[in-house]
Coordinates of N, CA and C in Angstrom, one line a residue:
M1 N -18.5 68.6 -65.9 CA -19.6 68.1 -66.8 C -19.0 67.2 -67.9
K2 N -17.9 67.5 -68.4 CA -17.3 66.6 -69.5 C -17.0 65.2 -68.9
L3 N -16.5 65.2 -67.7 CA -16.3 63.9 -67.0 C -17.5 63.0 -66.9
L4 N -18.6 63.7 -66.5 CA -19.9 63.0 -66.3 C -20.3 62.4 -67.7
K5 N -20.2 63.2 -68.7 CA -20.6 62.8 -70.1 C -19.7 61.6 -70.5
D6 N -18.4 61.6 -70.2 CA -17.6 60.5 -70.6 C -17.9 59.2 -69.8
K7 N -18.3 59.4 -68.5 CA -18.7 58.2 -67.7 C -19.9 57.6 -68.3
L8 N -20.9 58.5 -68.7 CA -22.1 58.0 -69.2 C -21.9 57.3 -70.6
F9 N -21.0 57.8 -71.3 CA -20.6 57.2 -72.6 C -20.0 55.8 -72.4
V10 N -19.1 55.7 -71.5 CA -18.4 54.4 -71.2 C -19.4 53.4 -70.7
K11 N -20.3 53.8 -69.7 CA -21.3 53.0 -69.2 C -22.3 52.5 -70.3
G12 N -22.6 53.4 -71.1 CA -23.5 53.1 -72.2 C -22.9 52.0 -73.1
L13 N -21.7 52.2 -73.5 CA -21.0 51.2 -74.3 C -21.0 49.8 -73.6
M14 N -20.7 49.8 -72.3 CA -20.7 48.5 -71.6 C -22.1 47.9 -71.6
Y15 N -23.1 48.7 -71.3 CA -24.5 48.1 -71.3 C -24.9 47.6 -72.7
D16 N -24.5 48.4 -73.8 CA -24.8 47.9 -75.1 C -24.1 46.6 -75.4
A17 N -22.8 46.5 -75.0 CA -22.1 45.3 -75.2 C -22.7 44.1 -74.5
I18 N -23.1 44.3 -73.3 CA -23.8 43.2 -72.6 C -25.1 42.8 -73.3
G19 N -25.8 43.8 -73.7 CA -27.1 43.5 -74.4 C -26.9 42.7 -75.7
M20 N -25.8 43.1 -76.4 CA -25.5 42.4 -77.7 C -24.9 41.0 -77.4
A21 N -24.2 40.8 -76.3 CA -23.6 39.5 -76.0 C -24.6 38.4 -75.8
T22 N -25.8 38.8 -75.3 CA -26.8 37.8 -75.1 C -27.2 37.1 -76.4
M23 N -27.0 37.8 -77.5 CA -27.4 37.2 -78.8 C -26.4 36.1 -79.2
A24 N -25.2 36.2 -78.7 CA -24.1 35.3 -79.0 C -24.2 33.9 -78.3
I25 N -25.0 33.8 -77.3 CA -25.2 32.6 -76.5 C -26.4 31.8 -77.1
P26 N -26.1 30.7 -77.8 CA -27.2 30.0 -78.4 C -28.1 29.4 -77.3
L27 N -29.4 29.4 -77.6 CA -30.5 28.8 -76.8 C -30.7 29.5 -75.5
V28 N -29.7 29.9 -74.8 CA -29.8 30.6 -73.5 C -30.0 32.1 -73.7
G29 N -29.5 32.7 -74.7 CA -29.5 34.1 -74.9 C -30.9 34.8 -74.9
P30 N -31.9 34.2 -75.6 CA -33.2 34.8 -75.5 C -33.8 34.8 -74.0
F31 N -33.5 33.8 -73.3 CA -34.0 33.8 -71.9 C -33.2 34.8 -71.0
L32 N -31.9 35.0 -71.3 CA -31.2 36.0 -70.6 C -31.8 37.4 -70.9
D33 N -32.3 37.6 -72.1 CA -32.9 38.9 -72.4 C -34.1 39.2 -71.5
L34 N -34.8 38.1 -71.1 CA -35.9 38.3 -70.2 C -35.5 39.0 -68.9
L35 N -34.3 38.6 -68.5 CA -33.7 39.2 -67.2 C -33.1 40.6 -67.5
W36 N -32.4 40.6 -68.7 CA -31.6 41.8 -69.0 C -32.5 43.0 -69.3
A37 N -33.6 42.8 -70.0 CA -34.5 44.0 -70.5 C -34.9 44.9 -69.3
P38 N -35.5 44.3 -68.2 CA -35.9 45.2 -67.1 C -34.7 45.9 -66.5
Y39 N -33.6 45.2 -66.3 CA -32.4 45.8 -65.7 C -31.9 47.0 -66.6
A40 N -31.8 46.7 -67.9 CA -31.3 47.8 -68.8 C -32.3 49.0 -68.8
A41 N -33.6 48.7 -68.7 CA -34.5 49.8 -68.7 C -34.4 50.7 -67.4
R42 N -34.1 50.0 -66.3 CA -33.9 50.7 -65.0 C -32.6 51.5 -65.1
K43 N -31.6 51.0 -65.6 CA -30.3 51.7 -65.7 C -30.4 52.9 -66.6
M44 N -31.2 52.7 -67.7 CA -31.3 53.9 -68.6 C -32.1 55.0 -67.9
G45 N -33.1 54.7 -67.1 CA -33.8 55.7 -66.4 C -32.9 56.4 -65.3
E46 N -32.0 55.7 -64.7 CA -31.1 56.2 -63.8 C -30.0 57.1 -64.4
M47 N -29.6 56.7 -65.6 CA -28.5 57.5 -66.3 C -29.1 58.8 -66.9
Y48 N -30.3 58.7 -67.4 CA -30.9 59.9 -68.0 C -32.2 60.2 -67.3
P49 N -32.2 61.0 -66.2 CA -33.5 61.3 -65.5 C -34.4 62.2 -66.3
G50 N -35.6 62.2 -66.0 CA -36.6 63.1 -66.6 C -37.4 62.4 -67.7
R51 N -38.1 63.2 -68.5 CA -39.0 62.6 -69.5 C -38.2 61.8 -70.6
K52 N -37.0 62.4 -71.0 CA -36.2 61.7 -72.0 C -35.8 60.3 -71.5
G53 N -35.4 60.2 -70.2 CA -35.0 58.9 -69.6 C -36.1 57.9 -69.6
K54 N -37.3 58.4 -69.3 CA -38.5 57.5 -69.2 C -38.8 56.9 -70.6
V55 N -38.8 57.8 -71.6 CA -39.0 57.3 -72.9 C -37.9 56.4 -73.4
A56 N -36.7 56.7 -73.1 CA -35.6 55.9 -73.5 C -35.6 54.5 -72.7
S57 N -36.1 54.5 -71.5 CA -36.3 53.3 -70.8 C -37.2 52.3 -71.4
V58 N -38.3 52.9 -71.9 CA -39.3 52.0 -72.6 C -38.7 51.5 -73.9
I59 N -38.0 52.4 -74.6 CA -37.4 51.9 -75.9 C -36.4 50.9 -75.7
V60 N -35.5 51.0 -74.7 CA -34.5 50.0 -74.4 C -35.1 48.7 -73.9
F61 N -36.2 48.8 -73.2 CA -36.9 47.6 -72.7 C -37.4 46.8 -74.0
L62 N -38.1 47.5 -74.8 CA -38.6 46.9 -76.0 C -37.5 46.3 -76.9
E63 N -36.5 47.1 -77.1 CA -35.3 46.7 -77.9 C -34.7 45.4 -77.4
E64 N -34.6 45.3 -76.1 CA -33.9 44.1 -75.5 C -34.9 42.9 -75.5
I65 N -36.2 43.1 -75.3 CA -37.1 42.0 -75.2 C -37.5 41.4 -76.5
L66 N -37.5 42.3 -77.6 CA -37.9 41.8 -78.9 C -36.7 41.0 -79.6
P67 N -37.0 39.9 -80.2 CA -35.9 39.1 -80.8 C -35.3 39.8 -82.0
G68 N -34.0 39.7 -82.1 CA -33.3 40.2 -83.3 C -33.0 41.7 -83.2
T69 N -33.4 42.4 -82.2 CA -33.1 43.8 -82.1 C -32.0 44.2 -81.2
D70 N -31.3 43.1 -80.6 CA -30.2 43.4 -79.7 C -29.1 44.1 -80.3
I71 N -29.0 44.1 -81.6 CA -27.8 44.8 -82.2 C -27.9 46.3 -82.2
I72 N -29.1 46.9 -81.9 CA -29.2 48.3 -81.8 C -28.5 48.8 -80.5
P73 N -27.6 49.8 -80.7 CA -26.9 50.3 -79.5 C -27.7 51.4 -78.8
T74 N -28.7 51.1 -78.1 CA -29.7 52.1 -77.6 C -29.0 53.1 -76.6
F75 N -28.2 52.6 -75.7 CA -27.5 53.4 -74.7 C -26.6 54.4 -75.4
T76 N -25.9 54.0 -76.4 CA -25.0 54.9 -77.2 C -25.8 55.9 -78.0
L77 N -26.9 55.5 -78.6 CA -27.7 56.4 -79.3 C -28.3 57.5 -78.4
M78 N -28.7 57.1 -77.2 CA -29.2 58.0 -76.2 C -28.2 59.0 -75.8
Y79 N -27.0 58.6 -75.6 CA -25.9 59.5 -75.3 C -25.7 60.5 -76.4
F80 N -25.6 60.1 -77.6 CA -25.5 61.0 -78.7 C -26.6 61.9 -78.9
Y81 N -27.8 61.4 -78.7 CA -29.0 62.3 -78.7 C -29.0 63.3 -77.7
T82 N -28.6 63.0 -76.5 CA -28.6 63.9 -75.4 C -27.5 65.0 -75.4
F83 N -26.3 64.5 -75.8 CA -25.1 65.4 -75.7 C -24.5 65.9 -77.0
V84 N -24.9 65.3 -78.1 CA -24.3 65.7 -79.4 C -25.3 66.3 -80.3
W85 N -26.4 65.5 -80.6 CA -27.4 65.9 -81.6 C -28.3 67.0 -81.2
S86 N -28.7 67.0 -79.9 CA -29.8 68.0 -79.5 C -29.2 69.1 -78.6
K87 N -28.2 69.8 -79.2 CA -27.6 70.9 -78.5 C -28.7 72.0 -78.4
K88 N -28.9 72.6 -77.2 CA -29.8 73.7 -77.1 C -29.3 74.9 -77.8
K89 N -30.1 75.5 -78.5 CA -29.7 76.7 -79.2 C -29.6 77.9 -78.2
Q90 N -28.6 78.7 -78.4 CA -28.4 79.8 -77.5 C -29.3 80.9 -78.0
P91 N -30.0 81.6 -77.0 CA -30.9 82.7 -77.4 C -30.1 83.8 -78.0
K92 N -30.7 84.5 -79.0 CA -30.0 85.7 -79.6 C -29.9 86.8 -78.6
A93 N -28.8 87.5 -78.7 CA -28.6 88.7 -77.8 C -29.6 89.8 -78.1
Q94 N -30.1 90.4 -77.1 CA -31.0 91.5 -77.3 C -30.3 92.8 -77.3
V95 N -30.7 93.7 -78.2 CA -30.0 95.0 -78.2 C -30.9 96.0 -77.4
I96 N -30.2 96.6 -76.5 CA -30.9 97.6 -75.7 C -30.4 99.0 -76.2
E97 N -31.4 99.8 -76.6 CA -31.0 101.2 -77.1 C -31.1 102.1 -75.9
V98 N -30.1 102.9 -75.8 CA -30.0 103.9 -74.7 C -29.9 105.3 -75.3
E99 N -30.8 106.2 -74.9 CA -30.8 107.5 -75.4 C -30.2 108.4 -74.4
I100 N -29.2 109.2 -74.8 CA -28.5 110.1 -73.8 C -29.1 111.5 -74.0
I101 N -29.6 112.0 -72.9 CA -30.2 113.3 -72.9 C -29.2 114.3 -72.2
E102 N -28.9 115.4 -73.0 CA -27.9 116.3 -72.5 C -28.6 117.6 -72.1

């Protein structure tokens, strides 16, 4: 499981770097975002299946398509949200009382 998390983290960093790199290309960068936004959204959905992944796909699409928001590391934030910040709480142990009859 740890290996899977690490792969997702590295992939997320790569996708964030690519998304940010389009800002660095003058004149052409905004047009590259038109191609990159749907691809990034699809990849986010593949990396994080389920409802969280669908919501994150919409967010990453909007983040990539809107001008000036490419600096937000959406993939990295999703990784931290999934594996660091939203740890599921362990249920409390239940005590079972046993009465011994002699």
